[in-house]
Amino acid sequence: MKDRLLPDFHSHVLPGIDDGSRSTEESLRMLEMLRSQGISTVVATPHFDADRITIDDFLSRRERAFRVLSERVAEDVPTIKTGAEVSYYPGISRLERLYELCIGKTRLLLLEMPIGKWDKYVVDELVNLSSSRRIIPIVAHVERCLPYQERRFLEKISSSDVLFQINASFVINISTRRKALRLLKNGLVQLLGSDCHGAETRPPEIGEAYRIIADKLGEKFVTNMLEYGNSLIHF
Ligand SMILES: [Fe+2]
């Protein structure tokens, strides 16, 4: 698994910017853990909440955290791509500079959707982000939202460009593993993230999740997953 160039689409690995890593040292430990688990690219997705911070302030804080960390990283640790975990609010699709919160130079936007039942407005806005704004939303830890959604809405989202990400813990946890594997197998979920917040608290365990997927769904399945994931963030 270690030479497989595995991507991690969701992490709080940048130091001192949100409720994730508290210091550069902790970030370095997290990156080393990710490296030892075979992760080649980690997307750093600090929380962005438009009610609490402006885009300019967020981007400058993220840039500073990224620079401080980059100066200290060893050569063989995963490549860090910057992004954000953007809190959804009704009307977010009208936010002019949304693309600045996307992953690297892509149009991929990690979006934290409300937990609870989404109404037609929310679903339409999610779908319209891709059709009208050319943003490709990735719904973060979608396992938290899926149980509440109507099938017709999920079908509408699935037939759009919107992507779904699940957390590694959803695969690892024995009580949810079967469900996670089914979602991956039927294609409703495409991407995996560690959603790691620290070296001790909520540490990265994504390598274990990929290993379980390979074990249960086959090596080829993981190969396809990582090729697809890498093609999204490296182009
Ligand atoms: Fe997160």
Coordinates of N, CA and C and ligand atoms in Angstrom, one line a residue:
M1 N 0.8 -1.2 0.0 CA 0.0 0.0 0.0 C 0.9 1.3 0.0
K2 N 2.1 1.1 0.5 CA 2.9 2.3 0.7 C 3.4 2.9 -0.6
D3 N 3.5 2.2 -1.6 CA 4.0 2.8 -2.9 C 2.8 3.1 -3.8
R4 N 1.6 3.3 -3.3 CA 0.5 3.4 -4.1 C 0.0 4.9 -4.4
L5 N 0.7 5.9 -3.9 CA 0.4 7.3 -4.2 C -1.1 7.6 -3.8
L6 N -1.4 7.3 -2.5 CA -2.7 7.5 -2.0 C -3.0 9.0 -1.7
P7 N -4.2 9.5 -2.1 CA -4.5 10.9 -1.7 C -5.4 10.9 -0.5
D8 N -5.2 12.0 0.2 CA -6.1 12.3 1.4 C -6.8 13.6 1.1
F9 N -8.1 13.6 0.9 CA -8.9 14.8 0.5 C -9.4 15.7 1.6
H10 N -9.1 15.4 2.8 CA -9.7 16.2 3.9 C -8.8 16.1 5.2
S11 N -8.2 17.2 5.6 CA -7.3 17.2 6.7 C -7.2 18.5 7.4
H12 N -6.9 18.5 8.6 CA -6.6 19.8 9.4 C -5.2 19.8 9.9
V13 N -4.3 19.7 8.9 CA -2.9 19.4 9.1 C -2.1 20.8 9.2
L14 N -2.7 21.9 8.8 CA -2.0 23.1 8.9 C -2.0 23.6 10.4
P15 N -0.9 24.2 10.8 CA -0.8 24.5 12.3 C -1.5 25.8 12.6
G16 N -2.2 25.8 13.8 CA -2.7 27.0 14.4 C -3.7 27.8 13.6
I17 N -4.5 27.2 12.8 CA -5.5 27.9 12.0 C -6.9 27.6 12.3
D18 N -7.1 26.4 12.8 CA -8.5 26.0 13.2 C -8.4 25.0 14.4
D19 N -9.4 24.1 14.5 CA -9.3 23.2 15.6 C -8.5 22.0 15.3
G20 N -7.6 22.0 14.3 CA -6.7 20.9 13.9 C -5.4 21.1 14.7
S21 N -4.3 20.9 13.9 CA -3.0 20.9 14.5 C -2.7 22.2 15.3
R22 N -2.1 22.0 16.5 CA -1.9 23.2 17.3 C -0.5 23.8 17.1
S23 N 0.4 23.1 16.5 CA 1.7 23.7 16.3 C 2.4 23.1 15.1
T24 N 3.5 23.7 14.7 CA 4.2 23.2 13.6 C 4.8 21.8 13.9
E25 N 5.2 21.6 15.1 CA 5.7 20.2 15.5 C 4.6 19.2 15.4
E26 N 3.4 19.5 15.8 CA 2.3 18.6 15.7 C 2.0 18.3 14.2
S27 N 2.0 19.3 13.4 CA 1.8 19.1 11.9 C 2.8 18.2 11.3
L28 N 4.1 18.4 11.7 CA 5.2 17.5 11.2 C 4.9 16.1 11.6
R29 N 4.5 15.9 12.8 CA 4.2 14.5 13.3 C 3.1 13.9 12.5
M30 N 2.0 14.7 12.2 CA 0.9 14.3 11.4 C 1.3 13.9 10.0
L31 N 2.2 14.7 9.4 CA 2.7 14.5 8.0 C 3.5 13.2 8.0
E32 N 4.3 13.0 9.0 CA 5.1 11.8 9.1 C 4.2 10.5 9.2
M33 N 3.1 10.7 10.0 CA 2.1 9.5 10.1 C 1.5 9.3 8.8
L34 N 1.1 10.3 8.1 CA 0.5 10.2 6.7 C 1.5 9.5 5.8
R35 N 2.7 10.0 5.8 CA 3.7 9.4 4.9 C 3.9 7.9 5.2
S36 N 3.9 7.5 6.5 CA 4.1 6.1 6.8 C 2.9 5.3 6.4
Q37 N 1.8 5.9 6.2 CA 0.6 5.2 5.8 C 0.4 5.2 4.3
G38 N 1.4 5.7 3.6 CA 1.4 5.6 2.1 C 0.7 6.8 1.4
I39 N 0.4 7.9 2.2 CA -0.3 9.0 1.6 C 0.8 9.8 0.8
S40 N 0.5 10.1 -0.4 CA 1.4 10.9 -1.3 C 1.0 12.4 -1.4
T41 N -0.3 12.6 -1.3 CA -0.8 14.0 -1.4 C -1.9 14.2 -0.3
V42 N -1.7 15.2 0.5 CA -2.8 15.5 1.5 C -3.3 16.9 1.2
V43 N -4.6 17.0 1.1 CA -5.3 18.3 0.9 C -5.5 18.9 2.3
A44 N -4.9 20.1 2.6 CA -5.1 20.8 3.8 C -6.4 21.6 3.7
T45 N -7.4 21.3 4.6 CA -8.7 21.9 4.4 C -9.1 22.5 5.8
P46 N -8.5 23.7 6.1 CA -9.0 24.3 7.4 C -10.4 24.8 7.2
H47 N -11.1 24.9 8.4 CA -12.5 25.3 8.3 C -12.6 26.8 7.8
F48 N -13.6 27.0 6.9 CA -13.9 28.3 6.5 C -15.4 28.6 6.8
D49 N -15.7 29.6 7.6 CA -17.0 29.9 7.9 C -17.2 31.4 7.6
A50 N -18.0 31.7 6.5 CA -18.1 33.1 6.1 C -18.7 34.0 7.1
D51 N -19.4 33.5 8.2 CA -19.9 34.3 9.3 C -18.8 34.8 10.2
R52 N -17.6 34.1 10.1 CA -16.6 34.3 11.1 C -15.3 35.0 10.6
I53 N -15.1 34.8 9.3 CA -13.8 35.3 8.8 C -14.0 35.7 7.3
T54 N -13.3 36.8 6.9 CA -13.4 37.1 5.5 C -12.5 36.2 4.6
I55 N -12.7 36.2 3.4 CA -11.9 35.3 2.5 C -10.4 35.8 2.5
D56 N -10.3 37.1 2.5 CA -8.9 37.7 2.6 C -8.2 37.3 3.8
D57 N -8.8 37.4 5.0 CA -8.2 37.0 6.2 C -7.9 35.5 6.3
F58 N -8.8 34.7 5.8 CA -8.6 33.3 5.8 C -7.5 32.9 4.9
L59 N -7.4 33.5 3.7 CA -6.3 33.1 2.8 C -5.0 33.5 3.3
S60 N -4.9 34.7 3.9 CA -3.6 35.1 4.5 C -3.2 34.3 5.7
R61 N -4.1 33.9 6.5 CA -3.8 33.0 7.6 C -3.4 31.6 7.1
R62 N -4.1 31.1 6.1 CA -3.7 29.8 5.6 C -2.3 29.9 4.9
E63 N -2.1 30.9 4.2 CA -0.8 31.1 3.5 C 0.4 31.1 4.5
R64 N 0.1 31.8 5.6 CA 1.2 31.9 6.6 C 1.4 30.5 7.3
A65 N 0.3 29.8 7.6 CA 0.5 28.5 8.2 C 1.2 27.5 7.2
F66 N 0.8 27.6 6.0 CA 1.4 26.8 4.9 C 2.9 27.1 4.8
R67 N 3.3 28.3 4.8 CA 4.7 28.7 4.6 C 5.5 28.3 5.8
V68 N 5.0 28.5 7.0 CA 5.7 28.1 8.2 C 6.0 26.6 8.2
L69 N 5.0 25.9 7.8 CA 5.1 24.4 7.8 C 6.0 23.9 6.7
S70 N 5.9 24.6 5.5 CA 6.7 24.2 4.3 C 8.2 24.3 4.6
E71 N 8.5 25.3 5.4 CA 9.9 25.6 5.7 C 10.6 24.4 6.5
R72 N 9.7 23.7 7.2 CA 10.2 22.6 8.1 C 10.1 21.2 7.6
V73 N 9.3 21.0 6.5 CA 9.0 19.6 6.1 C 10.2 18.9 5.5
A74 N 10.2 17.6 5.8 CA 11.2 16.7 5.2 C 10.8 16.5 3.7
E75 N 11.8 16.1 2.9 CA 11.5 15.9 1.5 C 10.5 14.8 1.1
D76 N 10.5 13.8 2.0 CA 9.7 12.6 1.6 C 8.3 12.6 2.2
V77 N 7.9 13.8 2.8 CA 6.5 13.8 3.3 C 5.5 14.1 2.2
P78 N 4.2 13.8 2.4 CA 3.2 14.0 1.4 C 3.2 15.5 0.9
T79 N 2.9 15.6 -0.4 CA 2.7 17.0 -1.0 C 1.5 17.6 -0.3
I80 N 1.5 18.8 0.1 CA 0.4 19.5 0.6 C -0.3 20.4 -0.4
K81 N -1.6 20.1 -0.6 CA -2.4 21.0 -1.5 C -3.3 21.8 -0.6
T82 N -3.4 23.1 -0.8 CA -4.3 23.9 0.1 C -5.7 24.0 -0.5
G83 N -6.6 23.9 0.5 CA -8.0 24.0 0.2 C -8.7 24.6 1.4
A84 N -10.0 24.3 1.6 CA -10.7 24.7 2.7 C -11.9 23.8 2.9
E85 N -12.3 23.7 4.2 CA -13.6 23.0 4.4 C -14.6 24.1 4.7
V86 N -15.4 24.3 3.6 CA -16.3 25.5 3.6 C -17.6 25.2 4.1
S87 N -18.1 25.9 5.1 CA -19.4 25.7 5.7 C -20.5 26.2 4.7
Y88 N -21.4 25.3 4.4 CA -22.5 25.7 3.5 C -23.4 26.7 4.2
Y89 N -23.9 27.7 3.5 CA -25.0 28.5 4.0 C -25.9 28.8 2.7
P90 N -27.2 29.0 2.9 CA -28.1 29.3 1.8 C -27.6 30.5 1.1
G91 N -27.3 30.5 -0.2 CA -26.8 31.6 -0.9 C -25.4 31.6 -1.2
I92 N -24.7 30.6 -0.7 CA -23.2 30.5 -0.9 C -22.8 30.5 -2.3
S93 N -23.7 30.0 -3.2 CA -23.4 29.9 -4.6 C -23.2 31.3 -5.2
R94 N -23.7 32.4 -4.5 CA -23.6 33.7 -5.0 C -22.3 34.4 -4.6
L95 N -21.5 33.7 -3.7 CA -20.2 34.2 -3.2 C -19.2 34.3 -4.4
E96 N -18.9 35.5 -4.8 CA -18.1 35.8 -6.0 C -16.8 35.0 -6.0
R97 N -16.1 35.0 -4.9 CA -14.7 34.5 -4.9 C -14.6 33.1 -4.4
L98 N -15.7 32.3 -4.6 CA -15.7 30.9 -4.1 C -14.6 30.1 -4.6
Y99 N -14.2 30.4 -5.9 CA -13.1 29.6 -6.5 C -11.8 29.7 -5.8
E100 N -11.6 30.8 -5.0 CA -10.4 31.0 -4.3 C -10.3 30.0 -3.1
L101 N -11.4 29.4 -2.7 CA -11.4 28.4 -1.6 C -11.2 27.0 -2.2
C102 N -11.1 26.9 -3.5 CA -11.0 25.5 -4.1 C -9.6 24.9 -3.8
I103 N -9.5 23.7 -4.1 CA -8.2 23.0 -3.8 C -7.2 23.3 -4.9
G104 N -6.1 23.9 -4.5 CA -5.0 24.3 -5.4 C -5.6 25.2 -6.5
K105 N -5.3 24.8 -7.7 CA -5.8 25.5 -8.9 C -7.0 24.9 -9.5
T106 N -7.6 23.9 -8.8 CA -8.7 23.2 -9.3 C -10.0 23.9 -9.1
R107 N -11.1 23.3 -9.5 CA -12.4 23.9 -9.2 C -13.1 23.0 -8.2
L108 N -12.3 22.2 -7.4 CA -12.9 21.3 -6.4 C -13.1 22.1 -5.1
L109 N -14.3 22.0 -4.5 CA -14.6 22.8 -3.3 C -15.1 21.8 -2.3
L110 N -14.3 21.6 -1.2 CA -14.8 20.7 -0.1 C -15.9 21.5 0.7
L111 N -17.1 21.0 0.8 CA -18.2 21.7 1.3 C -18.8 20.9 2.5
E112 N -18.9 21.6 3.6 CA -19.5 20.9 4.8 C -21.0 21.3 4.8
M113 N -21.8 20.3 4.5 CA -23.2 20.5 4.4 C -23.9 20.4 5.8
P114 N -25.1 21.0 5.9 CA -25.8 20.8 7.2 C -26.2 19.4 7.5
I115 N -26.1 19.0 8.7 CA -26.5 17.7 9.1 C -28.0 17.8 9.4
G116 N -28.8 17.0 8.7 CA -30.2 17.1 8.8 C -30.8 17.0 7.4
K117 N -32.1 17.1 7.3 CA -32.7 16.9 5.9 C -32.5 18.1 5.1
W118 N -31.9 17.9 3.9 CA -31.8 19.0 2.9 C -33.1 19.2 2.2
D119 N -33.5 20.5 2.0 CA -34.7 20.7 1.2 C -34.3 21.0 -0.3
K120 N -35.3 21.2 -1.1 CA -35.1 21.3 -2.5 C -34.2 22.5 -2.8
Y121 N -34.3 23.6 -2.1 CA -33.4 24.8 -2.3 C -31.9 24.4 -2.1
V122 N -31.7 23.7 -1.0 CA -30.3 23.3 -0.7 C -29.7 22.3 -1.8
V123 N -30.6 21.4 -2.2 CA -30.1 20.4 -3.2 C -29.9 21.1 -4.6
D124 N -30.8 22.0 -4.9 CA -30.7 22.7 -6.2 C -29.4 23.6 -6.2
E125 N -29.2 24.2 -5.0 CA -28.0 25.1 -4.9 C -26.7 24.3 -5.1
L126 N -26.7 23.1 -4.4 CA -25.5 22.2 -4.5 C -25.3 21.8 -6.0
V127 N -26.3 21.4 -6.6 CA -26.2 21.0 -8.0 C -25.8 22.2 -8.9
N128 N -26.4 23.3 -8.6 CA -26.2 24.5 -9.5 C -24.7 25.0 -9.4
L129 N -24.1 24.7 -8.2 CA -22.7 25.1 -8.1 C -21.9 24.6 -9.2
S130 N -22.2 23.3 -9.6 CA -21.4 22.7 -10.6 C -21.9 23.1 -12.0
S131 N -23.2 23.2 -12.2 CA -23.8 23.6 -13.5 C -23.6 25.0 -13.8
S132 N -23.8 25.9 -12.9 CA -23.7 27.4 -13.2 C -22.4 28.0 -12.9
R133 N -21.7 27.6 -11.8 CA -20.5 28.2 -11.3 C -19.2 27.5 -11.8
R134 N -19.4 26.3 -12.4 CA -18.3 25.5 -12.7 C -17.4 25.1 -11.5
I135 N -18.0 25.0 -10.4 CA -17.4 24.5 -9.2 C -17.8 23.1 -9.0
I136 N -16.8 22.2 -8.6 CA -17.2 20.8 -8.3 C -17.2 20.7 -6.8
P137 N -18.4 20.7 -6.2 CA -18.5 20.5 -4.8 C -18.1 19.1 -4.4
I138 N -17.3 18.9 -3.3 CA -17.1 17.6 -2.7 C -17.8 17.7 -1.3
V139 N -18.8 16.9 -1.1 CA -19.5 17.0 0.2 C -18.6 16.3 1.2
A140 N -18.2 17.0 2.2 CA -17.3 16.5 3.2 C -18.0 15.5 4.1
H141 N -17.3 14.5 4.6 CA -17.9 13.4 5.4 C -19.4 13.3 5.2
V142 N -19.7 12.8 4.0 CA -21.1 12.7 3.6 C -21.9 11.7 4.5
E143 N -21.1 10.8 5.1 CA -21.8 9.8 5.9 C -22.7 10.4 7.0
R144 N -22.3 11.7 7.4 CA -23.0 12.3 8.5 C -24.4 12.9 8.0
C145 N -24.5 13.0 6.7 CA -25.7 13.7 6.1 C -26.6 12.7 5.4
L146 N -26.0 11.6 4.9 CA -26.8 10.7 4.1 C -28.1 10.1 4.7
P147 N -28.0 9.8 6.0 CA -29.2 9.1 6.6 C -30.5 10.0 6.5
Y148 N -30.3 11.3 6.4 CA -31.4 12.2 6.5 C -32.0 12.5 5.1
Q149 N -31.4 12.1 4.0 CA -31.7 12.7 2.7 C -32.8 11.8 2.0
E150 N -33.6 12.4 1.2 CA -34.6 11.7 0.4 C -33.9 11.1 -0.8
R151 N -34.4 9.9 -1.1 CA -33.7 9.2 -2.3 C -33.7 10.0 -3.6
R152 N -34.9 10.7 -3.8 CA -35.0 11.5 -5.1 C -33.9 12.6 -5.1
F153 N -33.6 13.2 -4.0 CA -32.6 14.2 -4.0 C -31.2 13.6 -4.2
L154 N -31.0 12.5 -3.5 CA -29.7 11.8 -3.7 C -29.4 11.4 -5.1
E155 N -30.5 11.0 -5.8 CA -30.4 10.6 -7.2 C -30.1 11.8 -8.1
K156 N -30.7 12.9 -7.7 CA -30.5 14.2 -8.5 C -29.0 14.6 -8.3
I157 N -28.5 14.5 -7.1 CA -27.1 14.9 -6.8 C -26.1 14.0 -7.5
S158 N -26.5 12.7 -7.4 CA -25.6 11.7 -8.0 C -25.5 11.8 -9.5
S159 N -26.5 12.3 -10.2 CA -26.4 12.5 -11.6 C -25.8 13.8 -12.0
S160 N -25.3 14.6 -11.0 CA -24.6 15.8 -11.3 C -23.1 15.6 -11.1
D161 N -22.3 16.7 -11.2 CA -20.9 16.5 -11.0 C -20.5 16.5 -9.5
V162 N -21.4 16.7 -8.6 CA -21.1 16.7 -7.2 C -20.5 15.4 -6.7
L163 N -19.4 15.5 -5.9 CA -18.7 14.3 -5.4 C -18.9 14.2 -3.9
F164 N -18.8 12.9 -3.5 CA -19.0 12.6 -2.1 C -17.7 12.1 -1.5
Q165 N -17.4 12.6 -0.3 CA -16.2 12.1 0.5 C -16.6 11.5 1.8
I166 N -16.0 10.4 2.2 CA -16.2 9.8 3.5 C -14.9 9.9 4.3
N167 N -15.1 9.8 5.6 CA -13.9 9.8 6.5 C -13.4 8.4 6.6
A168 N -12.1 8.3 6.9 CA -11.5 7.0 7.1 C -12.1 6.2 8.2
S169 N -12.5 7.0 9.3 CA -13.1 6.3 10.4 C -14.4 5.6 10.1
F170 N -15.1 6.0 9.1 CA -16.4 5.4 8.7 C -16.1 4.0 8.1
V171 N -14.9 3.9 7.5 CA -14.5 2.6 6.9 C -13.9 1.7 8.0
I172 N -13.2 2.3 8.9 CA -12.5 1.5 9.9 C -13.5 1.0 11.0
N173 N -14.4 1.9 11.4 CA -15.4 1.5 12.4 C -16.2 0.2 12.0
I174 N -16.1 -0.8 12.8 CA -16.7 -2.1 12.4 C -18.2 -2.0 12.3
S175 N -18.8 -1.0 13.0 CA -20.3 -0.9 12.9 C -20.8 -0.2 11.7
T176 N -19.9 0.6 11.0 CA -20.3 1.3 9.8 C -19.5 0.8 8.5
R177 N -18.6 -0.1 8.7 CA -17.7 -0.6 7.6 C -18.5 -1.1 6.4
R178 N -19.5 -1.9 6.7 CA -20.3 -2.6 5.6 C -21.0 -1.5 4.8
K179 N -21.5 -0.5 5.5 CA -22.2 0.6 4.8 C -21.2 1.4 3.9
A180 N -20.1 1.7 4.5 CA -19.0 2.5 3.8 C -18.6 1.7 2.5
L181 N -18.4 0.5 2.7 CA -17.9 -0.3 1.5 C -19.0 -0.4 0.4
R182 N -20.3 -0.5 0.9 CA -21.4 -0.5 -0.1 C -21.4 0.8 -0.9
L183 N -21.3 1.9 -0.2 CA -21.3 3.3 -0.8 C -20.2 3.4 -1.8
L184 N -19.0 2.9 -1.4 CA -17.9 3.0 -2.4 C -18.1 2.1 -3.6
K185 N -18.6 0.9 -3.3 CA -18.8 -0.1 -4.4 C -19.8 0.4 -5.4
N186 N -20.9 1.0 -4.9 CA -21.9 1.4 -5.8 C -21.7 2.8 -6.5
G187 N -20.5 3.4 -6.1 CA -20.1 4.6 -6.8 C -20.7 5.9 -6.2
L188 N -21.5 5.8 -5.2 CA -22.1 7.0 -4.6 C -21.0 7.8 -4.0
V189 N -20.0 7.1 -3.4 CA -18.9 7.8 -2.7 C -17.6 7.6 -3.6
Q190 N -16.9 8.6 -3.8 CA -15.7 8.5 -4.7 C -14.4 8.7 -3.9
L191 N -14.5 9.5 -2.8 CA -13.2 10.0 -2.2 C -13.1 9.8 -0.7
L192 N -11.9 9.6 -0.3 CA -11.6 9.3 1.1 C -10.8 10.4 1.7
G193 N -11.1 10.7 3.0 CA -10.3 11.7 3.7 C -10.0 11.2 5.1
S194 N -8.9 11.7 5.7 CA -8.6 11.3 7.0 C -9.4 12.2 8.0
D195 N -9.6 13.4 7.6 CA -10.2 14.4 8.5 C -9.4 14.5 9.8
C196 N -8.1 14.3 9.7 CA -7.3 14.2 10.9 C -7.2 15.6 11.5
H197 N -7.2 15.7 12.8 CA -7.2 17.0 13.6 C -5.9 17.1 14.4
G198 N -5.2 16.0 14.6 CA -4.0 16.1 15.5 C -3.2 14.9 15.4
A199 N -2.1 14.9 16.2 CA -1.2 13.7 16.2 C -1.7 12.7 17.2
E200 N -2.4 13.2 18.3 CA -2.9 12.3 19.3 C -4.5 12.3 19.2
T201 N -5.1 13.4 19.1 CA -6.5 13.5 19.0 C -6.9 13.5 17.6
R202 N -7.8 12.5 17.2 CA -8.2 12.3 15.8 C -7.0 12.3 14.9
P203 N -6.1 11.4 15.1 CA -4.9 11.3 14.3 C -5.2 10.7 12.9
P204 N -4.3 10.8 12.0 CA -4.5 10.2 10.6 C -4.6 8.7 10.7
E205 N -5.6 8.1 10.2 CA -5.6 6.6 10.1 C -6.1 6.2 8.7
I206 N -5.8 7.0 7.8 CA -6.4 6.7 6.4 C -5.8 5.5 5.7
G207 N -4.5 5.3 6.0 CA -3.8 4.1 5.4 C -4.6 2.8 5.8
E208 N -5.0 2.7 7.0 CA -5.8 1.6 7.5 C -7.1 1.4 6.7
A209 N -7.7 2.6 6.4 CA -9.0 2.5 5.7 C -8.8 2.1 4.2
Y210 N -7.7 2.6 3.6 CA -7.4 2.1 2.2 C -7.1 0.6 2.2
R211 N -6.4 0.2 3.3 CA -6.0 -1.3 3.4 C -7.3 -2.1 3.5
I212 N -8.3 -1.7 4.3 CA -9.5 -2.4 4.4 C -10.3 -2.4 3.1
I213 N -10.3 -1.3 2.4 CA -11.0 -1.3 1.1 C -10.3 -2.2 0.1
A214 N -9.0 -2.3 0.1 CA -8.2 -3.2 -0.8 C -8.6 -4.6 -0.4
D215 N -8.6 -4.9 0.9 CA -8.9 -6.2 1.3 C -10.3 -6.7 0.9
K216 N -11.3 -5.8 1.1 CA -12.7 -6.2 0.9 C -13.1 -6.0 -0.6
L217 N -12.6 -4.9 -1.3 CA -13.1 -4.7 -2.6 C -12.1 -4.9 -3.7
G218 N -10.9 -5.2 -3.2 CA -9.8 -5.6 -4.2 C -8.8 -4.5 -4.4
E219 N -7.6 -4.9 -4.7 CA -6.5 -4.0 -5.0 C -6.9 -3.1 -6.2
K220 N -7.5 -3.7 -7.2 CA -7.8 -2.9 -8.4 C -8.8 -1.8 -8.1
F221 N -9.7 -2.0 -7.1 CA -10.6 -1.0 -6.7 C -9.9 0.2 -6.2
V222 N -8.9 -0.1 -5.3 CA -8.1 1.0 -4.7 C -7.3 1.7 -5.8
T223 N -6.7 0.9 -6.7 CA -6.0 1.6 -7.8 C -6.9 2.5 -8.6
N224 N -8.1 2.1 -8.9 CA -9.0 3.0 -9.6 C -9.3 4.3 -8.8
M225 N -9.5 4.0 -7.5 CA -9.8 5.2 -6.6 C -8.7 6.2 -6.6
L226 N -7.5 5.7 -6.4 CA -6.4 6.6 -6.3 C -6.1 7.3 -7.7
E227 N -6.2 6.5 -8.7 CA -6.0 7.1 -10.0 C -7.0 8.3 -10.3
Y228 N -8.2 8.0 -9.9 CA -9.3 9.0 -10.1 C -9.0 10.2 -9.2
G229 N -8.7 9.9 -7.9 CA -8.4 11.0 -7.0 C -7.3 11.9 -7.4
N230 N -6.2 11.2 -7.8 CA -5.0 11.9 -8.2 C -5.2 12.7 -9.5
S231 N -6.1 12.2 -10.4 CA -6.3 12.9 -11.6 C -7.1 14.2 -11.3
L232 N -7.9 14.2 -10.2 CA -8.6 15.4 -9.9 C -7.7 16.5 -9.4
I233 N -6.7 16.1 -8.6 CA -5.9 17.2 -7.9 C -4.6 17.4 -8.6
H234 N -4.1 16.5 -9.5 CA -2.9 16.8 -10.2 C -3.2 16.8 -11.7
F235 N -3.2 17.9 -12.3 CA -3.5 17.9 -13.8 C -2.6 18.9 -14.4
Ligands
FE1 FE -12.9 18.4 8.7

